[in-house]
Short mmCIF file of C-alpha atoms and ligand atoms in Angstrom, two decimals:
data_model
loop_
_atom_site.label_atom_id
_atom_site.label_comp_id
_atom_site.label_asym_id
_atom_site.label_seq_id
_atom_site.Cartn_x
_atom_site.Cartn_y
_atom_site.Cartn_z
CA MET A 12 79.50 80.54 131.23
CA ARG A 13 79.84 76.76 131.27
CA THR A 14 76.85 74.54 130.55
CA LEU A 15 76.83 70.79 131.06
CA ILE A 16 74.26 68.61 129.29
CA THR A 17 74.09 65.27 131.06
CA ASN A 18 72.58 61.82 130.55
CA GLY A 19 71.35 62.37 127.00
CA THR A 20 71.78 60.27 123.89
CA ILE A 21 73.93 62.15 121.43
CA VAL A 22 72.59 61.59 117.93
CA THR A 23 74.76 62.65 115.01
CA ALA A 24 74.85 61.76 111.33
CA ASP A 25 77.53 59.17 112.16
CA GLY A 26 75.95 57.38 115.10
CA SER A 27 74.31 57.54 118.52
CA TYR A 28 75.81 57.08 121.97
CA GLY A 29 75.28 58.07 125.57
CA ALA A 30 77.55 60.92 126.67
CA ASP A 31 77.60 64.31 128.36
CA VAL A 32 78.48 67.54 126.53
CA LEU A 33 80.31 70.44 128.14
CA VAL A 34 79.94 73.89 126.61
CA ASP A 35 82.27 76.73 127.54
CA GLY A 36 81.24 80.11 126.16
CA GLU A 37 80.06 79.54 122.59
CA THR A 38 81.87 76.27 121.95
CA ILE A 39 81.69 72.56 122.72
CA VAL A 40 84.82 71.81 124.76
CA LEU A 41 84.36 68.27 126.07
CA ILE A 42 82.31 65.17 125.30
CA GLY A 43 82.44 62.13 127.57
CA ARG A 44 80.80 59.99 130.20
CA ASP A 45 80.08 61.18 133.74
CA LEU A 46 81.50 64.65 133.20
CA ALA A 47 79.64 65.97 136.27
CA ALA A 48 82.13 64.16 138.47
CA ALA A 49 85.12 65.52 136.58
CA THR A 50 84.22 69.14 135.88
CA THR A 51 82.18 72.09 137.07
CA ALA A 52 79.52 74.05 135.24
CA ASP A 53 77.37 77.12 135.86
CA GLU A 54 74.30 75.28 134.64
CA THR A 55 73.47 71.62 134.22
CA ILE A 56 70.74 70.47 131.83
CA ASP A 57 69.44 66.97 132.43
CA ALA A 58 68.76 65.28 129.10
CA SER A 59 67.73 61.90 130.50
CA GLY A 60 65.56 60.06 128.02
CA LYS A 61 66.24 62.68 125.36
CA TYR A 62 68.41 63.16 122.32
CA VAL A 63 71.13 65.77 122.08
CA ILE A 64 71.41 66.78 118.43
CA PRO A 65 73.21 69.51 116.49
CA GLY A 66 70.86 72.44 115.90
CA GLY A 67 68.85 72.28 112.72
CA ILE A 68 70.07 74.17 109.65
CA ASP A 69 67.44 75.42 107.23
CA ALA A 70 69.33 76.25 104.06
CA HIS A 71 66.36 77.72 102.19
CA THR A 72 64.28 80.52 103.71
CA HIS A 73 62.80 83.76 102.40
CA MET A 74 62.15 86.20 105.22
CA GLU A 75 60.55 89.48 104.10
CA LEU A 76 60.82 88.47 100.44
CA PRO A 77 59.05 90.83 98.03
CA PHE A 78 56.89 88.64 95.77
CA GLY A 79 53.80 89.18 93.65
CA GLY A 80 53.13 92.70 94.89
CA THR A 81 53.48 91.86 98.57
CA PHE A 82 56.08 90.63 101.08
CA ALA A 83 56.63 87.29 102.80
CA LYS A 84 55.16 87.97 106.20
CA ASP A 85 57.84 86.74 108.57
CA THR A 86 60.58 89.24 109.32
CA PHE A 87 64.08 88.09 110.16
CA PHE A 88 63.03 88.45 113.80
CA THR A 89 59.73 86.56 113.76
CA GLY A 90 60.92 83.97 111.27
CA SER A 91 64.18 83.19 113.03
CA ARG A 92 62.45 83.06 116.40
CA ALA A 93 59.94 80.56 114.97
CA ALA A 94 62.86 78.58 113.56
CA ALA A 95 64.42 78.47 117.02
CA PHE A 96 61.21 77.17 118.60
CA GLY A 97 61.32 74.38 116.04
CA GLY A 98 64.91 73.35 116.81
CA THR A 99 66.64 75.24 114.00
CA THR A 100 69.68 77.33 114.99
CA THR A 101 70.92 78.44 111.57
CA ILE A 102 69.15 79.71 108.48
CA VAL A 103 70.53 80.52 105.07
CA ASP A 104 68.27 83.04 103.39
CA PHE A 105 68.34 84.51 99.88
CA ALA A 106 69.47 88.02 99.05
CA VAL A 107 67.99 89.22 95.77
CA GLN A 108 69.68 91.09 92.95
CA SER A 109 67.19 93.43 91.30
CA ARG A 110 67.23 93.54 87.51
CA GLY A 111 69.72 96.11 86.31
CA LYS A 112 71.31 96.52 89.74
CA ALA A 113 74.52 95.13 91.22
CA LEU A 114 74.63 91.92 93.26
CA ARG A 115 76.27 94.00 95.96
CA GLU A 116 73.30 96.31 96.22
CA GLY A 117 70.93 93.41 96.80
CA LEU A 118 73.26 91.80 99.28
CA ASP A 119 73.65 95.01 101.28
CA THR A 120 69.86 95.40 101.41
CA TRP A 121 69.40 91.91 102.82
CA LEU A 122 72.31 92.20 105.23
CA ALA A 123 70.65 95.33 106.61
CA LYS A 124 67.30 93.56 107.01
CA ALA A 125 68.87 90.71 108.96
CA GLU A 126 71.45 92.49 111.07
CA GLY A 127 70.33 93.03 114.63
CA ASN A 128 66.95 91.42 113.91
CA THR A 129 67.80 87.73 113.67
CA VAL A 130 67.91 85.54 116.78
CA ILE A 131 69.99 82.68 115.33
CA ASP A 132 73.04 82.63 113.08
CA TYR A 133 72.38 83.25 109.42
CA GLY A 134 74.03 83.29 106.04
CA PHE A 135 72.94 84.30 102.57
CA HIS A 136 72.77 82.77 99.15
CA MET A 137 72.53 85.27 96.28
CA ILE A 138 69.67 85.25 93.78
CA MET A 139 70.99 86.37 90.38
CA SER A 140 68.45 88.12 88.21
CA ASP A 141 70.94 89.50 85.67
CA VAL A 142 73.86 87.51 84.33
CA ASN A 143 76.27 89.88 82.58
CA ASP A 144 80.00 90.65 82.52
CA GLU A 145 79.81 92.77 85.64
CA SER A 146 77.66 90.42 87.73
CA LEU A 147 79.90 87.50 86.74
CA ARG A 148 82.90 89.42 88.08
CA GLU A 149 80.95 90.22 91.22
CA MET A 150 80.37 86.51 91.81
CA ASP A 151 84.10 86.00 92.37
CA ARG A 152 84.14 88.72 95.02
CA LEU A 153 81.09 87.32 96.79
CA VAL A 154 82.63 83.85 96.94
CA ASP A 155 85.63 85.43 98.66
CA GLU A 156 83.33 87.22 101.13
CA GLY A 157 81.42 84.16 102.29
CA ILE A 158 78.43 84.19 99.93
CA PRO A 159 79.49 81.30 97.69
CA ASP A 160 76.12 80.13 96.32
CA PHE A 161 74.05 81.69 93.55
CA LYS A 162 70.47 80.84 92.70
CA LEU A 163 69.12 81.05 89.18
CA PHE A 164 65.71 80.20 87.76
CA THR A 165 64.29 78.54 84.68
CA ALA A 166 60.88 79.68 86.00
CA TYR A 167 59.14 83.06 86.46
CA PRO A 168 59.64 84.62 82.97
CA GLY A 169 60.14 88.37 83.17
CA VAL A 170 61.01 88.26 86.87
CA PHE A 171 63.74 85.79 87.76
CA LEU A 172 64.09 83.60 84.66
CA SER A 173 67.54 83.26 83.13
CA ASP A 174 67.92 81.77 79.66
CA ASP A 175 70.17 78.80 78.98
CA GLY A 176 73.09 80.96 77.85
CA ALA A 177 72.99 82.99 81.05
CA ILE A 178 72.77 79.87 83.18
CA PHE A 179 75.68 78.30 81.30
CA ARG A 180 77.82 81.41 81.82
CA ALA A 181 77.09 81.29 85.55
CA PHE A 182 78.17 77.63 85.66
CA GLN A 183 81.36 78.53 83.78
CA GLN A 184 82.08 81.13 86.44
CA THR A 185 81.55 78.80 89.41
CA ALA A 186 83.67 76.16 87.68
CA LYS A 187 86.47 78.72 88.08
CA ASN A 188 85.68 80.40 91.39
CA GLY A 189 84.50 77.43 93.45
CA GLY A 190 80.95 78.65 93.99
CA LEU A 191 77.80 76.59 93.72
CA ILE A 192 74.84 77.28 91.43
CA MET A 193 71.43 76.52 92.94
CA MET A 194 68.66 76.05 90.41
CA HIS A 195 64.91 76.48 90.56
CA ALA A 196 64.22 73.99 87.77
CA GLU A 197 60.78 74.21 86.19
CA ASN A 198 60.07 75.22 82.59
CA GLY A 199 58.43 78.57 83.33
CA PRO A 200 57.55 79.61 79.76
CA ALA A 201 55.79 76.28 79.07
CA ILE A 202 53.96 76.48 82.40
CA ASP A 203 52.73 79.96 81.51
CA VAL A 204 51.17 78.62 78.30
CA VAL A 205 49.24 75.91 80.16
CA ALA A 206 48.24 78.29 82.96
CA ALA A 207 46.88 80.85 80.46
CA ASP A 208 44.89 78.11 78.72
CA MET A 209 43.39 77.05 82.04
CA VAL A 210 42.38 80.54 83.04
CA ALA A 211 40.88 81.09 79.59
CA ALA A 212 38.83 77.92 80.11
CA GLY A 213 37.52 79.30 83.40
CA HIS A 214 39.71 77.17 85.69
CA THR A 215 40.83 79.92 88.03
CA ASP A 216 40.93 78.12 91.41
CA PRO A 217 44.27 77.57 93.16
CA TYR A 218 44.02 73.84 92.41
CA TYR A 219 44.87 74.64 88.80
CA HIS A 220 48.16 76.15 89.87
CA GLY A 221 49.06 72.60 90.84
CA VAL A 222 47.70 71.11 87.64
CA ALA A 223 49.32 73.61 85.25
CA ARG A 224 52.86 73.08 86.50
CA TYR A 225 53.27 69.58 85.06
CA PRO A 226 55.81 67.27 86.71
CA ILE A 227 57.39 66.78 83.28
CA PHE A 228 58.15 70.54 83.16
CA GLU A 229 60.19 70.06 86.33
CA GLY A 230 61.84 66.94 84.93
CA GLU A 231 62.77 68.69 81.68
CA ALA A 232 64.27 71.71 83.39
CA THR A 233 66.13 69.57 85.90
CA ASN A 234 67.76 67.55 83.15
CA ARG A 235 68.56 70.71 81.19
CA VAL A 236 70.32 72.52 84.01
CA ILE A 237 72.22 69.40 85.06
CA ARG A 238 73.42 68.96 81.47
CA LEU A 239 74.52 72.61 81.36
CA ALA A 240 76.43 72.11 84.62
CA GLU A 241 78.10 69.00 83.24
CA ALA A 242 79.07 70.85 80.07
CA ALA A 243 80.68 73.59 82.15
CA GLY A 244 82.34 71.16 84.57
CA ALA A 245 80.60 72.68 87.59
CA PRO A 246 78.49 71.20 90.40
CA VAL A 247 74.79 72.01 90.63
CA TYR A 248 72.26 71.97 93.45
CA ILE A 249 68.57 71.63 92.60
CA VAL A 250 66.34 73.36 95.14
CA HIS A 251 62.91 72.17 96.29
CA MET A 252 62.55 69.02 94.23
CA SER A 253 58.93 67.87 94.16
CA ALA A 254 58.43 65.43 91.29
CA ARG A 255 59.51 61.92 90.45
CA ASP A 256 60.26 63.15 86.93
CA ALA A 257 62.92 65.50 88.33
CA LEU A 258 64.29 62.99 90.83
CA ASP A 259 64.76 60.45 88.02
CA GLU A 260 66.89 62.97 86.14
CA LEU A 261 68.94 63.67 89.27
CA ARG A 262 69.46 59.95 89.92
CA ALA A 263 70.58 59.36 86.35
CA ALA A 264 73.02 62.27 86.60
CA ARG A 265 74.47 61.05 89.89
CA ASP A 266 74.78 57.53 88.51
CA ARG A 267 76.95 58.83 85.71
CA GLY A 268 79.14 60.70 88.20
CA THR A 269 77.82 64.22 87.91
CA LYS A 270 78.17 66.47 90.93
CA ALA A 271 74.45 67.12 91.10
CA PHE A 272 72.68 67.47 94.43
CA GLY A 273 69.04 67.70 95.39
CA GLU A 274 66.98 69.31 98.10
CA THR A 275 63.39 68.58 98.96
CA CYS A 276 61.00 70.24 101.40
CA PRO A 277 58.46 69.03 103.97
CA GLN A 278 55.53 70.12 101.82
CA TYR A 279 56.52 67.66 99.09
CA LEU A 280 56.91 64.83 101.59
CA PHE A 281 53.77 65.44 103.65
CA LEU A 282 51.24 67.26 101.46
CA THR A 283 49.68 66.38 98.11
CA LEU A 284 47.87 67.96 95.18
CA ASP A 285 44.57 66.99 96.83
CA ASP A 286 45.29 69.54 99.58
CA MET A 287 44.87 72.23 96.91
CA ARG A 288 41.20 71.40 96.35
CA ASN A 289 38.36 73.00 98.31
CA GLY A 290 37.92 76.14 96.27
CA PHE A 291 39.97 79.16 97.23
CA GLU A 292 41.14 77.44 100.45
CA GLY A 293 43.66 75.74 98.17
CA ALA A 294 45.55 79.06 98.03
CA LYS A 295 47.05 78.13 101.38
CA PHE A 296 49.03 75.46 99.55
CA VAL A 297 50.18 77.45 96.51
CA CYS A 298 53.94 77.18 96.10
CA SER A 299 56.26 76.42 93.19
CA PRO A 300 56.94 73.74 92.26
CA PRO A 301 53.43 72.75 93.37
CA LEU A 302 52.26 69.90 95.54
CA ARG A 303 52.13 66.63 93.63
CA PRO A 304 50.01 63.46 93.66
CA ALA A 305 50.93 61.19 96.59
CA ASP A 306 53.03 58.71 94.62
CA HIS A 307 55.65 61.40 94.04
CA ALA A 308 56.17 61.80 97.79
CA GLU A 309 56.96 58.10 98.17
CA GLU A 310 59.70 58.45 95.57
CA LEU A 311 61.11 61.47 97.38
CA TRP A 312 61.35 59.47 100.62
CA LYS A 313 63.31 56.82 98.71
CA GLY A 314 65.52 59.55 97.33
CA LEU A 315 66.22 60.77 100.85
CA LEU A 316 66.95 57.28 102.09
CA ARG A 317 69.46 56.65 99.31
CA ASP A 318 71.04 60.10 99.42
CA ASP A 319 70.01 61.10 95.92
CA LEU A 320 68.27 63.87 97.82
CA ALA A 321 70.92 65.33 100.10
CA LEU A 322 68.84 67.30 102.56
CA VAL A 323 65.54 68.85 103.55
CA ALA A 324 65.06 72.63 103.67
CA THR A 325 61.77 74.49 103.87
CA ASP A 326 61.60 77.23 101.21
CA HIS A 327 59.82 79.04 104.06
CA CYS A 328 57.98 81.97 102.44
CA PRO A 329 54.76 82.66 104.35
CA PHE A 330 51.84 84.77 103.21
CA ASP A 331 48.68 85.33 105.22
CA PHE A 332 45.62 83.68 103.76
CA HIS A 333 43.64 86.83 104.50
CA GLY A 334 44.85 89.83 102.57
CA GLN A 335 47.85 88.21 100.87
CA LYS A 336 46.89 84.85 99.36
CA GLU A 337 43.58 86.54 98.57
CA LEU A 338 45.32 88.65 95.92
CA GLY A 339 44.76 85.60 93.73
CA ARG A 340 40.98 85.31 94.03
CA GLY A 341 39.68 84.78 90.52
CA ASP A 342 43.12 84.00 89.03
CA PHE A 343 45.43 81.43 90.59
CA ARG A 344 48.40 83.04 88.82
CA LYS A 345 48.13 86.00 91.20
CA VAL A 346 48.31 83.97 94.43
CA PRO A 347 51.67 84.74 96.10
CA ASN A 348 53.79 81.57 95.96
CA GLY A 349 55.05 80.19 99.23
CA LEU A 350 54.28 78.33 102.44
CA PRO A 351 55.16 78.67 106.12
CA ALA A 352 57.34 75.78 107.36
CA VAL A 353 60.49 76.93 109.16
CA GLU A 354 59.13 76.00 112.59
CA ASP A 355 57.81 72.56 111.64
CA ARG A 356 60.61 70.98 109.60
CA VAL A 357 62.57 69.22 112.35
CA ASP A 358 59.47 67.75 114.00
CA LEU A 359 57.78 66.71 110.75
CA LEU A 360 60.91 64.89 109.62
CA HIS A 361 61.27 63.21 113.00
CA ASP A 362 57.63 62.15 113.03
CA GLY A 363 57.22 61.11 109.41
CA GLY A 364 60.81 59.97 108.93
CA VAL A 365 62.07 58.38 112.14
CA VAL A 366 58.83 57.48 113.93
CA GLY A 367 57.31 56.57 110.58
CA GLY A 368 60.13 54.08 109.97
CA ARG A 369 61.37 55.66 106.73
CA ILE A 370 64.81 56.89 107.82
CA SER A 371 67.06 56.30 110.84
CA ARG A 372 67.45 58.93 113.52
CA GLU A 373 71.04 59.43 112.31
CA ARG A 374 69.86 60.09 108.76
CA TRP A 375 67.28 62.49 110.22
CA VAL A 376 70.06 64.51 111.86
CA GLU A 377 72.00 64.38 108.62
CA VAL A 378 69.22 65.75 106.41
CA ILE A 379 68.16 68.49 108.82
CA SER A 380 71.60 69.63 109.98
CA THR A 381 74.82 67.91 108.97
CA ALA A 382 74.29 67.68 105.22
CA PRO A 383 73.32 71.36 104.90
CA ALA A 384 76.36 72.31 106.97
CA LYS A 385 78.62 70.36 104.62
CA MET A 386 76.86 71.44 101.44
CA PHE A 387 77.04 75.12 102.32
CA GLY A 388 80.49 75.50 103.82
CA MET A 389 79.67 75.53 107.56
CA TYR A 390 80.96 72.12 108.65
CA PRO A 391 82.20 71.23 111.26
CA ARG A 392 81.55 74.59 112.88
CA LYS A 393 77.84 73.85 112.44
CA GLY A 394 76.03 70.55 111.94
CA ALA A 395 78.27 68.58 114.30
CA ILE A 396 78.59 67.66 117.94
CA ALA A 397 82.36 67.74 118.26
CA VAL A 398 84.98 69.48 120.36
CA GLY A 399 85.54 72.91 118.83
CA SER A 400 82.17 73.11 117.09
CA ASP A 401 79.76 75.93 117.84
CA ALA A 402 77.51 74.96 120.75
CA ASP A 403 74.35 74.94 118.61
CA LEU A 404 72.54 72.14 120.38
CA VAL A 405 69.00 70.88 120.81
CA VAL A 406 67.78 68.70 123.66
CA TYR A 407 65.10 66.82 121.77
CA ASP A 408 62.32 64.78 123.34
CA PRO A 409 61.59 61.97 120.86
CA GLY A 410 58.53 60.79 122.76
CA ALA A 411 56.62 64.02 123.30
CA THR A 412 53.69 64.70 121.03
CA HIS A 413 52.08 67.97 120.08
CA THR A 414 49.51 69.27 117.65
CA ILE A 415 50.61 71.69 114.95
CA SER A 416 48.30 74.69 114.73
CA ALA A 417 48.30 78.33 113.67
CA THR A 418 46.90 79.14 117.11
CA THR A 419 50.10 77.96 118.80
CA HIS A 420 52.85 78.31 116.21
CA HIS A 421 55.26 81.25 116.33
CA MET A 422 55.45 82.03 112.64
CA ASP A 423 53.77 85.35 111.82
CA VAL A 424 51.17 83.90 109.48
CA ASP A 425 47.46 83.27 109.92
CA TYR A 426 47.27 79.59 108.97
CA SER A 427 49.21 76.34 109.08
CA CYS A 428 49.51 73.84 106.24
CA TYR A 429 49.57 71.14 108.92
CA GLU A 430 46.65 72.37 111.05
CA GLY A 431 45.62 69.65 113.51
CA ARG A 432 48.41 67.22 112.62
CA VAL A 433 49.78 65.45 115.70
CA VAL A 434 53.54 64.94 115.55
CA GLN A 435 55.85 62.98 117.81
CA GLY A 436 59.07 64.76 118.80
CA ARG A 437 59.71 68.21 120.20
CA SER A 438 62.64 70.51 120.90
CA ASP A 439 62.79 71.10 124.66
CA VAL A 440 65.94 73.19 125.00
CA VAL A 441 67.50 75.05 122.08
CA ILE A 442 71.01 76.44 122.47
CA SER A 443 72.62 78.86 120.03
CA ARG A 444 76.39 79.27 120.45
CA GLY A 445 76.17 78.35 124.12
CA THR A 446 73.14 80.49 124.98
CA VAL A 447 69.79 78.91 125.80
CA ILE A 448 67.32 80.65 123.47
CA VAL A 449 64.29 78.36 123.92
CA ARG A 450 63.40 76.30 126.96
CA ASP A 451 60.12 74.44 127.52
CA GLY A 452 58.21 76.56 125.05
CA GLU A 453 59.51 79.92 126.28
CA PHE A 454 61.74 82.21 124.23
CA HIS A 455 64.89 83.44 125.99
CA GLY A 456 66.84 84.69 122.99
CA ALA A 457 67.63 88.16 121.76
CA ALA A 458 67.83 89.70 118.32
CA GLY A 459 71.36 90.96 118.85
CA HIS A 460 72.69 87.49 119.56
CA SER A 461 72.85 86.39 115.93
CA ARG A 462 75.92 86.41 113.75
CA PHE A 463 76.31 86.62 109.99
CA LEU A 464 78.10 83.50 108.72
CA ARG A 465 80.80 83.93 106.13
CA ARG A 466 80.72 80.54 104.51
CA ALA A 467 83.36 78.61 102.64
CA PRO A 468 82.89 77.46 99.04
CA ALA A 469 81.04 74.15 98.81
CA GLU A 470 83.96 71.76 99.04
CA TYR A 471 81.50 69.03 99.92
CA ALA A 472 79.83 69.42 96.57
CA ARG A 473 83.14 69.05 94.79
CA ARG A 474 84.49 66.08 96.66
CA SER A 475 81.60 63.69 97.20
ZN1 LIG B 506 62.80 79.51 97.46
#
């Protein structure tokens, strides 16, 4: 099967130019002008007036994650299909090690959930809940098998939290084996003290989830884990950065030459603490770290512009408002943490970033696709429009507008954080390894099409 995409503007992290793209099978085989005259194809897609971009890569999703006595609602099927509608052709999800169990056991569980159910290519990071001699040895084996990133937490005491010694040992291990430690950096024990005080004072609404998790608790933990990484001589990647206090610590670290990298998410760029008001409705916006006052978002945009923040992922972890978020009525600490976002990321960043004049269209492609490909060992197979790369391509209409709504989105969740927001930019045709999986709002993909990605260690993190 040969597919020719003609007359579009190719937009990559490096630049934009008019050219046609020829796909043969699963791979890009030719890029040039007027290819229709020089070659034949089974199908021609006219991209006049549109961008041709590498498919989005969402490096932070949680499909079917068990959390707070329930499960994130999207399955690998519904969540990856929603991702595809939104122009994302690769996700990297998180397998979870249960306390007292092997990393391998958690990984096998998540591989089984995803296999045959996912409609786009996928990889896994590994959440480490227990750092001990055996799990440290297991890390080396996982790096060799294409799961080279490990997420640890300074938050969620009694569930995911690792103490400083455990975190330091994990950094020592990745310093040797080439892996990358990803950190959820908030001071969980201190947050729990403030949250308990608030509940005791009768402040039980979801809004107080946002208030209790002070920005300074994120700043403190961010500095701490970066310093531990520096001490061990290992790189570190901070997930879902939300606060200026944390970004300042990351900037300072990068300025002194530390291999520290940051991720932010659409919710921290587009939503604010005020969205958490309105009584229990605020539960729709409960995630950790929480939404912040608006001035933090402006700093995050600057961080993206200057590359202190490397990329944008979603932390997609959807819970229905009815029946799931409602577990936290009367105590905000019991609201499951997480938001739906996997379908909206590419469009929100185009609308708020490119149309909004904050970043160039090339930087947009970089933060949604190319940088995650490089950071997580998939480049140039993914995240690039180049001969030999996987034909993960999106024909993107930069002028089309649409209204985000739970009534039209494809995520399996009963609300949208962006209900009623009009965004400019839309994925018209989404191609995964040469196969059209979405066209004009219709799904043409299949669960069996996906492939598990064995990823290389994060060379990008070591070199840049
Ligand atoms: Zn997460």
